[in-house]
Tab-separated table of C-alpha atoms in Angstrom:
chain	number	residue	atom	x	y	z
A	1	UNK	CA	-95.042	-47.817	22.428
A	2	UNK	CA	-91.336	-49.695	22.122
A	3	UNK	CA	-90.491	-52.831	23.263
A	4	UNK	CA	-87.027	-53.644	24.665
A	5	UNK	CA	-85.331	-55.589	21.816
A	6	UNK	CA	-86.489	-52.766	19.207
A	7	UNK	CA	-85.378	-49.800	22.133
A	8	UNK	CA	-81.990	-52.294	22.217
A	9	UNK	CA	-81.737	-51.707	18.778
A	10	UNK	CA	-82.249	-48.149	18.554
A	11	UNK	CA	-79.448	-47.776	21.338
A	12	UNK	CA	-77.477	-49.684	19.827
A	13	UNK	CA	-77.370	-47.565	16.000
A	14	UNK	CA	-77.109	-44.038	18.064
A	15	UNK	CA	-73.665	-45.712	19.441
A	16	UNK	CA	-72.572	-46.992	16.294
A	17	UNK	CA	-73.505	-43.423	15.047
A	18	UNK	CA	-71.945	-41.704	18.089
A	19	UNK	CA	-68.654	-44.207	17.087
A	20	UNK	CA	-68.610	-42.523	13.860
A	21	UNK	CA	-69.072	-39.155	14.230
A	22	UNK	CA	-65.733	-39.178	17.190
A	23	UNK	CA	-63.591	-41.103	14.098
A	24	UNK	CA	-64.892	-38.531	11.871
A	25	UNK	CA	-64.119	-35.847	13.887
A	26	UNK	CA	-60.069	-37.762	14.815
A	27	UNK	CA	-59.472	-37.856	11.017
A	28	UNK	CA	-60.398	-34.413	10.877
A	29	UNK	CA	-58.284	-32.842	13.960
A	30	UNK	CA	-55.765	-35.105	12.900
A	31	UNK	CA	-55.403	-34.330	9.110
A	32	UNK	CA	-55.514	-30.502	10.095
A	33	UNK	CA	-52.051	-30.776	11.949
A	34	UNK	CA	-50.495	-32.392	8.897
A	35	UNK	CA	-51.346	-29.769	7.499
A	36	UNK	CA	-49.743	-27.123	10.174
A	37	UNK	CA	-46.381	-29.527	10.252
A	38	UNK	CA	-46.159	-29.245	6.630
A	39	UNK	CA	-46.642	-25.733	6.757
A	40	UNK	CA	-44.017	-24.971	9.479
A	41	UNK	CA	-41.169	-27.441	7.202
A	42	UNK	CA	-39.574	-25.886	5.391
A	43	UNK	CA	-36.718	-26.802	2.531
A	44	UNK	CA	-33.818	-25.813	5.131
A	45	UNK	CA	-32.395	-23.942	1.482
A	46	UNK	CA	-35.267	-21.124	1.736
A	47	UNK	CA	-34.505	-20.772	6.140
A	48	UNK	CA	-30.532	-20.175	4.838
A	49	UNK	CA	-31.614	-18.021	1.799
A	50	UNK	CA	-34.334	-16.094	4.054
A	51	UNK	CA	-30.914	-15.713	6.769
A	52	UNK	CA	-29.115	-14.482	4.508
A	53	UNK	CA	-31.620	-11.892	2.440
A	54	UNK	CA	-32.210	-10.056	6.260
A	55	UNK	CA	-28.470	-9.803	7.093
A	56	UNK	CA	-27.623	-8.458	3.620
A	57	UNK	CA	-29.974	-5.995	4.888
A	58	UNK	CA	-28.743	-5.172	8.303
A	59	UNK	CA	-25.375	-4.506	6.690
A	60	UNK	CA	-26.879	-2.520	4.471
A	61	UNK	CA	-28.426	-0.496	6.741
A	62	UNK	CA	-25.206	-0.081	8.760
A	63	UNK	CA	-23.387	1.196	5.668
A	64	UNK	CA	-25.660	3.857	5.168
A	65	UNK	CA	-25.112	4.714	9.027
A	66	UNK	CA	-21.386	4.626	8.488
A	67	UNK	CA	-21.870	7.108	5.677
A	68	UNK	CA	-22.202	10.247	8.520
A	69	UNK	CA	-19.650	9.460	11.143
A	70	UNK	CA	-15.749	9.394	10.138
A	71	UNK	CA	-13.548	6.267	9.730
A	72	UNK	CA	-9.901	6.095	11.304
A	73	UNK	CA	-7.674	3.352	10.647
A	74	UNK	CA	-3.912	2.910	10.861
A	75	UNK	CA	-1.255	3.732	8.644
A	76	UNK	CA	2.683	4.142	8.328
A	77	UNK	CA	3.942	7.457	8.251
A	78	UNK	CA	7.454	8.167	6.684
A	79	UNK	CA	9.335	7.552	9.812
A	80	UNK	CA	7.232	3.815	10.320
A	81	UNK	CA	5.947	5.178	12.759
A	82	UNK	CA	1.712	3.970	12.945
A	83	UNK	CA	-0.745	7.007	13.143
A	84	UNK	CA	-3.907	7.241	12.761
A	85	UNK	CA	-5.948	8.742	9.758
A	86	UNK	CA	-9.243	10.205	8.793
A	87	UNK	CA	-11.118	9.694	6.198
A	88	UNK	CA	-14.420	11.157	5.354
A	89	UNK	CA	-17.097	10.408	2.725
A	90	UNK	CA	-19.323	13.999	2.946
A	91	UNK	CA	-19.300	16.095	-0.105
A	92	UNK	CA	-15.955	18.091	-1.173
A	93	UNK	CA	-15.894	21.387	-1.341
A	94	UNK	CA	-13.879	23.879	-2.842
A	95	UNK	CA	-10.490	22.755	-5.507
A	96	UNK	CA	-9.319	20.855	-3.630
A	97	UNK	CA	-7.234	18.445	-6.226
A	98	UNK	CA	-5.400	16.029	-3.989
A	99	UNK	CA	-1.715	15.258	-4.082
A	100	UNK	CA	0.440	13.721	-6.353
A	101	UNK	CA	2.837	10.543	-5.918
A	102	UNK	CA	5.390	11.098	-3.706
A	103	UNK	CA	9.038	11.763	-5.394
A	104	UNK	CA	11.947	9.651	-4.475
A	105	UNK	CA	15.598	10.681	-3.284
A	106	UNK	CA	18.233	10.582	-6.760
A	107	UNK	CA	20.824	11.384	-5.281
A	108	UNK	CA	24.519	9.229	-4.693
A	109	UNK	CA	25.602	9.137	-0.898
A	110	UNK	CA	29.521	9.861	-1.252
A	111	UNK	CA	31.757	7.474	0.712
A	112	UNK	CA	33.829	9.488	3.543
A	113	UNK	CA	37.254	7.780	1.715
A	114	UNK	CA	36.958	10.088	-1.011
A	115	UNK	CA	37.456	13.144	1.139
A	116	UNK	CA	40.568	14.027	2.735
A	117	UNK	CA	40.714	14.072	5.875
A	118	UNK	CA	42.251	17.062	8.215
A	119	UNK	CA	42.642	17.108	11.907
A	120	UNK	CA	40.049	19.932	13.192
A	121	UNK	CA	36.094	20.245	13.965
A	122	UNK	CA	33.367	22.553	12.007
A	123	UNK	CA	30.867	23.946	14.910
A	124	UNK	CA	27.653	25.911	14.026
A	125	UNK	CA	24.472	26.923	15.110
A	126	UNK	CA	20.972	26.904	14.104
A	127	UNK	CA	19.217	29.505	14.542
A	128	UNK	CA	15.851	31.188	13.920
A	129	UNK	CA	12.887	29.224	13.035
A	130	UNK	CA	13.059	25.395	10.944
A	131	UNK	CA	13.186	27.334	7.316
A	132	UNK	CA	16.741	28.052	9.208
A	133	UNK	CA	17.792	25.167	10.181
A	134	UNK	CA	17.330	23.225	7.233
A	135	UNK	CA	19.576	25.858	4.989
A	136	UNK	CA	21.945	26.012	8.188
A	137	UNK	CA	22.561	21.753	8.053
A	138	UNK	CA	22.716	21.927	4.601
A	139	UNK	CA	25.947	24.711	4.578
A	140	UNK	CA	27.760	22.782	7.520
A	141	UNK	CA	27.628	19.585	5.574
A	142	UNK	CA	29.275	20.918	2.413
A	143	UNK	CA	31.881	23.006	4.436
A	144	UNK	CA	32.994	20.017	6.593
A	145	UNK	CA	33.431	17.535	3.718
A	146	UNK	CA	35.297	20.135	1.527
A	147	UNK	CA	37.264	20.636	4.159
A	148	UNK	CA	37.704	16.786	6.127
A	149	UNK	CA	37.152	17.994	9.024
A	150	UNK	CA	34.659	16.588	12.314
A	151	UNK	CA	30.734	18.426	12.900
A	152	UNK	CA	29.807	19.095	16.029
A	153	UNK	CA	25.924	18.299	16.080
A	154	UNK	CA	24.068	22.013	16.500
A	155	UNK	CA	22.392	23.241	19.231
A	156	UNK	CA	19.466	25.440	18.567
A	157	UNK	CA	19.209	28.626	19.577
A	158	UNK	CA	15.489	31.161	18.963
A	159	UNK	CA	15.168	34.182	17.069
A	160	UNK	CA	13.863	35.537	21.190
A	161	UNK	CA	17.631	36.757	23.224
A	162	UNK	CA	17.347	33.229	25.938
A	163	UNK	CA	15.545	30.903	23.870
A	164	UNK	CA	19.029	27.849	23.475
A	165	UNK	CA	18.389	24.626	23.105
A	166	UNK	CA	19.579	21.508	22.670
A	167	UNK	CA	19.709	19.526	19.589
A	168	UNK	CA	17.332	16.084	20.712
A	169	UNK	CA	14.566	18.866	22.780
A	170	UNK	CA	13.656	19.346	19.294
A	171	UNK	CA	15.501	16.566	16.666
A	172	UNK	CA	16.164	13.386	17.008
A	173	UNK	CA	20.189	12.938	17.186
A	174	UNK	CA	21.041	9.668	16.153
A	175	UNK	CA	18.715	10.216	12.997
A	176	UNK	CA	20.866	12.976	11.930
A	177	UNK	CA	24.078	10.985	13.035
A	178	UNK	CA	23.541	7.615	10.974
A	179	UNK	CA	22.180	9.727	7.596
A	180	UNK	CA	25.674	11.052	7.692
A	181	UNK	CA	27.419	7.880	8.290
A	182	UNK	CA	30.048	7.418	5.488
A	183	UNK	CA	29.713	10.642	4.275
A	184	UNK	CA	31.784	12.747	7.026
A	185	UNK	CA	32.586	12.389	10.403
A	186	UNK	CA	29.613	13.944	13.868
A	187	UNK	CA	30.824	14.311	16.930
A	188	UNK	CA	27.475	14.994	19.582
A	189	UNK	CA	29.604	17.308	22.198
A	190	UNK	CA	31.860	19.718	21.474
A	191	UNK	CA	35.476	18.429	22.235
A	192	UNK	CA	37.066	20.033	24.888
A	193	UNK	CA	40.735	21.478	22.802
A	194	UNK	CA	38.304	23.834	20.992
A	195	UNK	CA	38.214	27.724	22.798
A	196	UNK	CA	37.983	31.035	21.399
A	197	UNK	CA	42.089	31.514	20.505
A	198	UNK	CA	41.881	28.040	18.251
A	199	UNK	CA	37.983	28.175	16.298
A	200	UNK	CA	37.430	31.102	13.521
A	201	UNK	CA	34.088	32.279	13.352
A	202	UNK	CA	33.183	32.502	9.304
A	203	UNK	CA	29.965	34.196	8.015
A	204	UNK	CA	29.511	31.547	5.035
A	205	UNK	CA	26.386	33.187	1.842
A	206	UNK	CA	23.770	30.084	1.809
A	207	UNK	CA	24.581	27.428	-1.605
A	208	UNK	CA	27.924	28.036	-0.531
A	209	UNK	CA	29.921	26.305	-3.230
A	210	UNK	CA	33.759	23.933	-3.456
A	211	UNK	CA	34.879	27.303	-5.203
A	212	UNK	CA	33.872	29.757	-2.203
A	213	UNK	CA	35.153	26.833	0.153
A	214	UNK	CA	39.082	26.908	-1.633
A	215	UNK	CA	39.122	30.485	-1.222
A	216	UNK	CA	37.308	31.714	2.116
A	217	UNK	CA	37.241	29.127	4.701
A	218	UNK	CA	39.853	26.493	3.972
A	219	UNK	CA	43.142	28.494	4.057
A	220	UNK	CA	42.038	29.410	8.124
A	221	UNK	CA	40.809	26.550	8.885
A	222	UNK	CA	44.518	24.347	8.453
A	223	UNK	CA	45.711	28.052	9.913
A	224	UNK	CA	43.617	27.898	12.845
A	225	UNK	CA	41.923	24.118	13.015
A	226	UNK	CA	38.687	25.020	13.922
A	227	UNK	CA	36.339	26.769	12.227
A	228	UNK	CA	32.518	28.225	13.030
A	229	UNK	CA	29.805	29.158	10.808
A	230	UNK	CA	27.147	31.575	10.379
A	231	UNK	CA	24.810	31.079	7.801
A	232	UNK	CA	23.304	34.430	5.855
A	233	UNK	CA	21.571	34.614	3.194
A	234	UNK	CA	21.883	37.000	0.733
A	235	UNK	CA	18.824	36.292	-1.057
A	236	UNK	CA	16.213	33.561	-1.375
A	237	UNK	CA	17.948	30.790	-3.416
A	238	UNK	CA	15.671	27.822	-3.854
A	239	UNK	CA	16.166	27.446	-7.582
A	240	UNK	CA	17.310	23.772	-9.168
A	241	UNK	CA	20.802	23.241	-9.942
A	242	UNK	CA	21.732	23.637	-13.285
A	243	UNK	CA	23.967	20.733	-13.810
A	244	UNK	CA	24.720	17.720	-11.065
A	245	UNK	CA	27.593	18.384	-9.317
A	246	UNK	CA	28.664	15.838	-5.686
A	247	UNK	CA	28.324	19.395	-3.677
A	248	UNK	CA	23.776	20.005	-4.947
A	249	UNK	CA	23.915	16.324	-3.455
A	250	UNK	CA	25.461	16.778	-0.496
A	251	UNK	CA	23.355	19.430	0.206
A	252	UNK	CA	19.766	17.150	-0.731
A	253	UNK	CA	20.773	14.555	1.624
A	254	UNK	CA	22.013	17.276	3.821
A	255	UNK	CA	18.285	19.289	3.425
A	256	UNK	CA	15.658	16.588	3.187
A	257	UNK	CA	17.590	12.926	4.681
A	258	UNK	CA	18.610	14.111	8.220
A	259	UNK	CA	15.892	15.905	10.068
A	260	UNK	CA	13.592	14.180	11.905
A	261	UNK	CA	11.394	15.270	14.364
A	262	UNK	CA	11.423	14.087	18.248
A	263	UNK	CA	8.294	12.200	18.785
A	264	UNK	CA	6.389	13.959	21.516
A	265	UNK	CA	7.136	17.176	18.746
A	266	UNK	CA	5.602	14.983	16.367
A	267	UNK	CA	2.837	13.529	18.592
A	268	UNK	CA	1.373	17.256	18.677
A	269	UNK	CA	1.948	17.660	14.927
A	270	UNK	CA	0.138	14.688	14.197
A	271	UNK	CA	-2.976	15.112	16.684
A	272	UNK	CA	-3.531	18.900	15.435
A	273	UNK	CA	-3.364	17.830	11.742
A	274	UNK	CA	-5.601	15.475	13.102
A	275	UNK	CA	-8.231	17.775	15.012
A	276	UNK	CA	-8.279	19.729	12.178
A	277	UNK	CA	-8.506	17.123	9.591
A	278	UNK	CA	-12.194	16.552	11.408
A	279	UNK	CA	-13.429	20.338	11.719
A	280	UNK	CA	-12.795	19.634	7.997
A	281	UNK	CA	-15.160	16.695	7.352
A	282	UNK	CA	-17.322	18.390	4.856
A	283	UNK	CA	-14.346	18.787	3.090
A	284	UNK	CA	-13.611	15.344	3.077
A	285	UNK	CA	-11.045	15.558	6.323
A	286	UNK	CA	-8.762	18.752	3.884
A	287	UNK	CA	-7.489	21.793	5.462
A	288	UNK	CA	-5.544	25.208	3.801
A	289	UNK	CA	-2.498	26.120	5.979
A	290	UNK	CA	-1.664	30.002	4.988
A	291	UNK	CA	1.631	31.459	6.552
A	292	UNK	CA	0.181	34.348	7.867
A	293	UNK	CA	2.111	36.574	11.027
A	294	UNK	CA	0.264	40.241	11.694
A	295	UNK	CA	4.182	40.341	13.487
A	296	UNK	CA	5.714	40.125	10.413
A	297	UNK	CA	3.655	41.946	7.830
A	298	UNK	CA	4.317	44.721	9.898
A	299	UNK	CA	8.255	44.690	10.225
A	300	UNK	CA	7.824	43.845	6.306
A	301	UNK	CA	7.130	46.039	3.533
A	302	UNK	CA	4.694	43.938	1.212
A	303	UNK	CA	5.057	46.016	-1.925
A	304	UNK	CA	7.810	44.055	-4.135
A	305	UNK	CA	9.574	44.699	-7.452
A	306	UNK	CA	7.814	46.960	-9.787
A	307	UNK	CA	4.474	46.843	-7.823
A	308	UNK	CA	4.186	43.106	-6.966
A	309	UNK	CA	2.800	42.621	-3.442
A	310	UNK	CA	5.556	40.344	-1.384
A	311	UNK	CA	2.609	39.818	1.391
A	312	UNK	CA	-1.391	39.705	2.066
A	313	UNK	CA	-3.479	40.615	4.692
A	314	UNK	CA	-5.819	38.479	6.814
A	315	UNK	CA	-8.695	40.149	4.018
A	316	UNK	CA	-7.105	40.174	0.883
A	317	UNK	CA	-6.304	36.318	2.068
A	318	UNK	CA	-10.354	35.962	2.667
A	319	UNK	CA	-10.989	37.216	-1.019
A	320	UNK	CA	-8.618	35.391	-2.151
A	321	UNK	CA	-9.674	32.095	-1.008
A	322	UNK	CA	-13.379	32.630	-2.018
A	323	UNK	CA	-12.880	34.008	-5.062
A	324	UNK	CA	-10.770	30.541	-6.267
A	325	UNK	CA	-13.782	28.821	-5.044
A	326	UNK	CA	-13.260	27.418	-1.463
A	327	UNK	CA	-16.186	28.656	0.333
A	328	UNK	CA	-17.154	29.258	3.901
A	329	UNK	CA	-16.860	25.661	5.577
A	330	UNK	CA	-13.392	25.409	4.489
A	331	UNK	CA	-11.154	24.658	7.672
A	332	UNK	CA	-7.751	26.841	7.714
A	333	UNK	CA	-4.259	26.596	10.333
A	334	UNK	CA	-3.307	29.837	10.365
A	335	UNK	CA	0.828	30.386	11.300
A	336	UNK	CA	0.351	33.412	13.412
A	337	UNK	CA	0.744	32.177	17.328
A	338	UNK	CA	-2.293	33.435	18.992
A	339	UNK	CA	-4.964	35.467	17.869
A	340	UNK	CA	-5.105	39.146	16.475
A	341	UNK	CA	-7.387	41.198	16.294
A	342	UNK	CA	-7.011	41.962	12.588
A	343	UNK	CA	-7.229	39.208	11.498
A	344	UNK	CA	-11.013	39.201	11.747
A	345	UNK	CA	-11.835	40.014	8.169
A	346	UNK	CA	-10.703	36.288	7.178
A	347	UNK	CA	-12.687	34.306	10.599
A	348	UNK	CA	-15.750	36.529	9.530
A	349	UNK	CA	-15.876	34.654	6.271
A	350	UNK	CA	-14.408	31.744	6.993
A	351	UNK	CA	-15.819	31.402	10.579
A	352	UNK	CA	-13.164	27.413	10.675
A	353	UNK	CA	-10.258	29.777	11.424
A	354	UNK	CA	-7.759	28.933	13.844
A	355	UNK	CA	-4.556	28.955	15.319
A	356	UNK	CA	-2.488	26.503	17.170
A	357	UNK	CA	-3.756	28.058	21.006
A	358	UNK	CA	-7.140	27.209	19.480
A	359	UNK	CA	-6.852	23.527	19.007
A	360	UNK	CA	-3.509	22.424	20.426
A	361	UNK	CA	-4.302	20.306	23.584
A	362	UNK	CA	-4.028	21.840	26.921
A	363	UNK	CA	-2.070	19.688	28.338
A	364	UNK	CA	0.823	20.859	25.480
A	365	UNK	CA	0.361	24.045	25.628
A	366	UNK	CA	2.881	24.726	29.223
A	367	UNK	CA	5.763	23.477	27.014
A	368	UNK	CA	4.815	24.614	22.656
A	369	UNK	CA	2.833	27.717	23.682
A	370	UNK	CA	6.579	30.060	24.577
A	371	UNK	CA	6.155	33.983	23.579
A	372	UNK	CA	9.399	33.736	25.319
A	373	UNK	CA	10.555	31.234	23.472
A	374	UNK	CA	8.993	30.698	20.078
A	375	UNK	CA	11.457	27.935	19.034
A	376	UNK	CA	8.893	24.924	19.061
A	377	UNK	CA	6.135	27.327	18.052
A	378	UNK	CA	7.449	28.207	15.104
A	379	UNK	CA	9.006	24.135	14.572
A	380	UNK	CA	5.069	23.376	14.829
A	381	UNK	CA	4.099	26.059	12.100
A	382	UNK	CA	6.796	24.597	9.905
A	383	UNK	CA	5.584	20.841	9.477
A	384	UNK	CA	1.742	21.637	9.302
A	385	UNK	CA	1.846	23.961	6.372
A	386	UNK	CA	4.025	20.894	4.925
A	387	UNK	CA	2.155	18.681	5.686
A	388	UNK	CA	-1.592	20.711	4.879
A	389	UNK	CA	-3.986	20.377	2.002
A	390	UNK	CA	-3.477	23.260	-0.179
A	391	UNK	CA	-0.120	25.854	0.887
A	392	UNK	CA	-0.739	29.294	0.901
A	393	UNK	CA	2.352	31.667	1.704
A	394	UNK	CA	0.932	35.131	2.316
A	395	UNK	CA	4.777	36.118	3.000
A	396	UNK	CA	7.016	35.895	0.836
A	397	UNK	CA	10.478	34.256	1.796
A	398	UNK	CA	11.965	31.252	2.968
A	399	UNK	CA	9.460	30.070	5.259
A	400	UNK	CA	7.608	29.379	1.903
A	401	UNK	CA	10.293	27.910	-0.333
A	402	UNK	CA	11.575	25.597	1.851
A	403	UNK	CA	7.843	24.408	3.052
A	404	UNK	CA	7.555	24.495	-0.932
A	405	UNK	CA	10.695	21.848	-0.755
A	406	UNK	CA	8.800	19.168	1.421
A	407	UNK	CA	5.647	19.059	-0.132
A	408	UNK	CA	7.400	18.744	-3.103
A	409	UNK	CA	9.849	15.730	-2.195
A	410	UNK	CA	5.783	14.455	-0.407
A	411	UNK	CA	3.611	14.630	-3.427
A	412	UNK	CA	1.995	17.372	-1.568
A	413	UNK	CA	1.950	20.220	-4.408
A	414	UNK	CA	-0.689	22.487	-4.080
A	415	UNK	CA	0.859	25.381	-3.210
A	416	UNK	CA	-1.369	28.483	-3.937
A	417	UNK	CA	0.795	32.090	-4.478
A	418	UNK	CA	-1.924	35.016	-3.403
A	419	UNK	CA	-2.494	37.905	-6.171
A	420	UNK	CA	-5.428	40.526	-6.392
A	421	UNK	CA	-8.243	39.346	-8.426
A	422	UNK	CA	-9.400	42.131	-10.237
A	423	UNK	CA	-12.606	39.976	-11.293
A	424	UNK	CA	-15.250	37.737	-9.096
A	425	UNK	CA	-13.786	34.701	-9.959
A	426	UNK	CA	-10.498	32.820	-11.412
A	427	UNK	CA	-9.448	29.435	-11.508
A	428	UNK	CA	-7.434	28.528	-8.503
A	429	UNK	CA	-4.553	26.571	-11.188
A	430	UNK	CA	-2.922	29.877	-12.431
A	431	UNK	CA	-1.649	30.623	-9.201
A	432	UNK	CA	-0.169	27.701	-8.314
A	433	UNK	CA	3.128	28.248	-7.132
A	434	UNK	CA	5.693	28.516	-10.236
A	435	UNK	CA	8.032	26.015	-8.066
A	436	UNK	CA	5.880	23.146	-8.933
A	437	UNK	CA	4.401	24.667	-12.323
A	438	UNK	CA	7.960	24.830	-13.747
A	439	UNK	CA	9.568	22.487	-11.440
A	440	UNK	CA	12.528	25.343	-10.297
A	441	UNK	CA	12.965	24.332	-6.850
A	442	UNK	CA	15.674	22.545	-5.913
A	443	UNK	CA	13.584	19.893	-4.713
A	444	UNK	CA	13.728	18.701	-8.349
A	445	UNK	CA	16.868	18.248	-8.551
A	446	UNK	CA	17.375	15.954	-5.498
A	447	UNK	CA	13.465	14.058	-5.998
A	448	UNK	CA	12.575	12.110	-9.113
């Protein structure tokens, strides 16, 4: 048995050992805590580097995702209006070549003082479709300038009886007047003193010359005091001028510098073009416009000189486009007013083929789709064909010639003239319009 002193000494030793164990345990815990704190205290530069790395991965993922959707940006049109432009990043299918550089006007605007001023007025109407309007304005401006007369702003008369509109229903009057300021005097309304008694109606050939005006028009104008012009078209004449002429430069100004669509009409054209580009996303947002109207084909003999053809039906256009390399996913716009079963052969191979009726906004159809007054429809067709990535004239004539002029001026020179291709395939470059390959269109005299 332990005595009292031995028991006290043993108790004291155990207490000291317990204290040392507790101190050791506390030290171990403090060391562990310190190690943990050290492990989470990272250099701030490492934190920043980690954050930037994560950010870059997020941006990369976002970019990859966006490649499968349309991107929209705002650009300015030649009229200096902001519109939405759709761009795409999906594969391009077909012989698309892209636009060339936009040309600049190279005509010289004459001064009003250079011509002799006479009392009297020249009146006229814009008739049929916009392809005629351009040429009719050019002839009227040339005649009024030569005579020194005042030009009266024309009205618009369509091909159907009763289709009559004011100039400002389609075009901007202020643009027309201001573009001719200093060249000829223009009034918006016909003066009350003009009557059938002092107004001579004269037929004028398209691309009228100064000699023709001097011999056939000026004597009557001096006698009557006022004339009304009616342009007729002996043939489609869009040949480049052989030598510089101030009359031709006047025609250039009138054809390419006077007409601007009314904002509402312009908006409809832009909306349809944008929808076509959306439908054509698999072709990088590109589309073809084909001037193909079955009613015209019925009236027009398609056999031309020496066995050549002057027009092509829907099946022939489908075969032509297929053989030069356009695939089934190509988007096509037709100038045909409404869908017709005779177009089915084209849609069978190119399912994404549309008329304006199928893609025009519903709220615009009441005003712009009127079979009894088709002027606005014809205007829409003309300007869509001028803006498409490829234009195919299934019908030769003035529409083709004046659309080609607008396209050449804007650098859109992919104009493919159809033909019967006997082989299984051909190069699209072999069918580019002679207006482009030979540079023999009047537009090449007006722009440089």
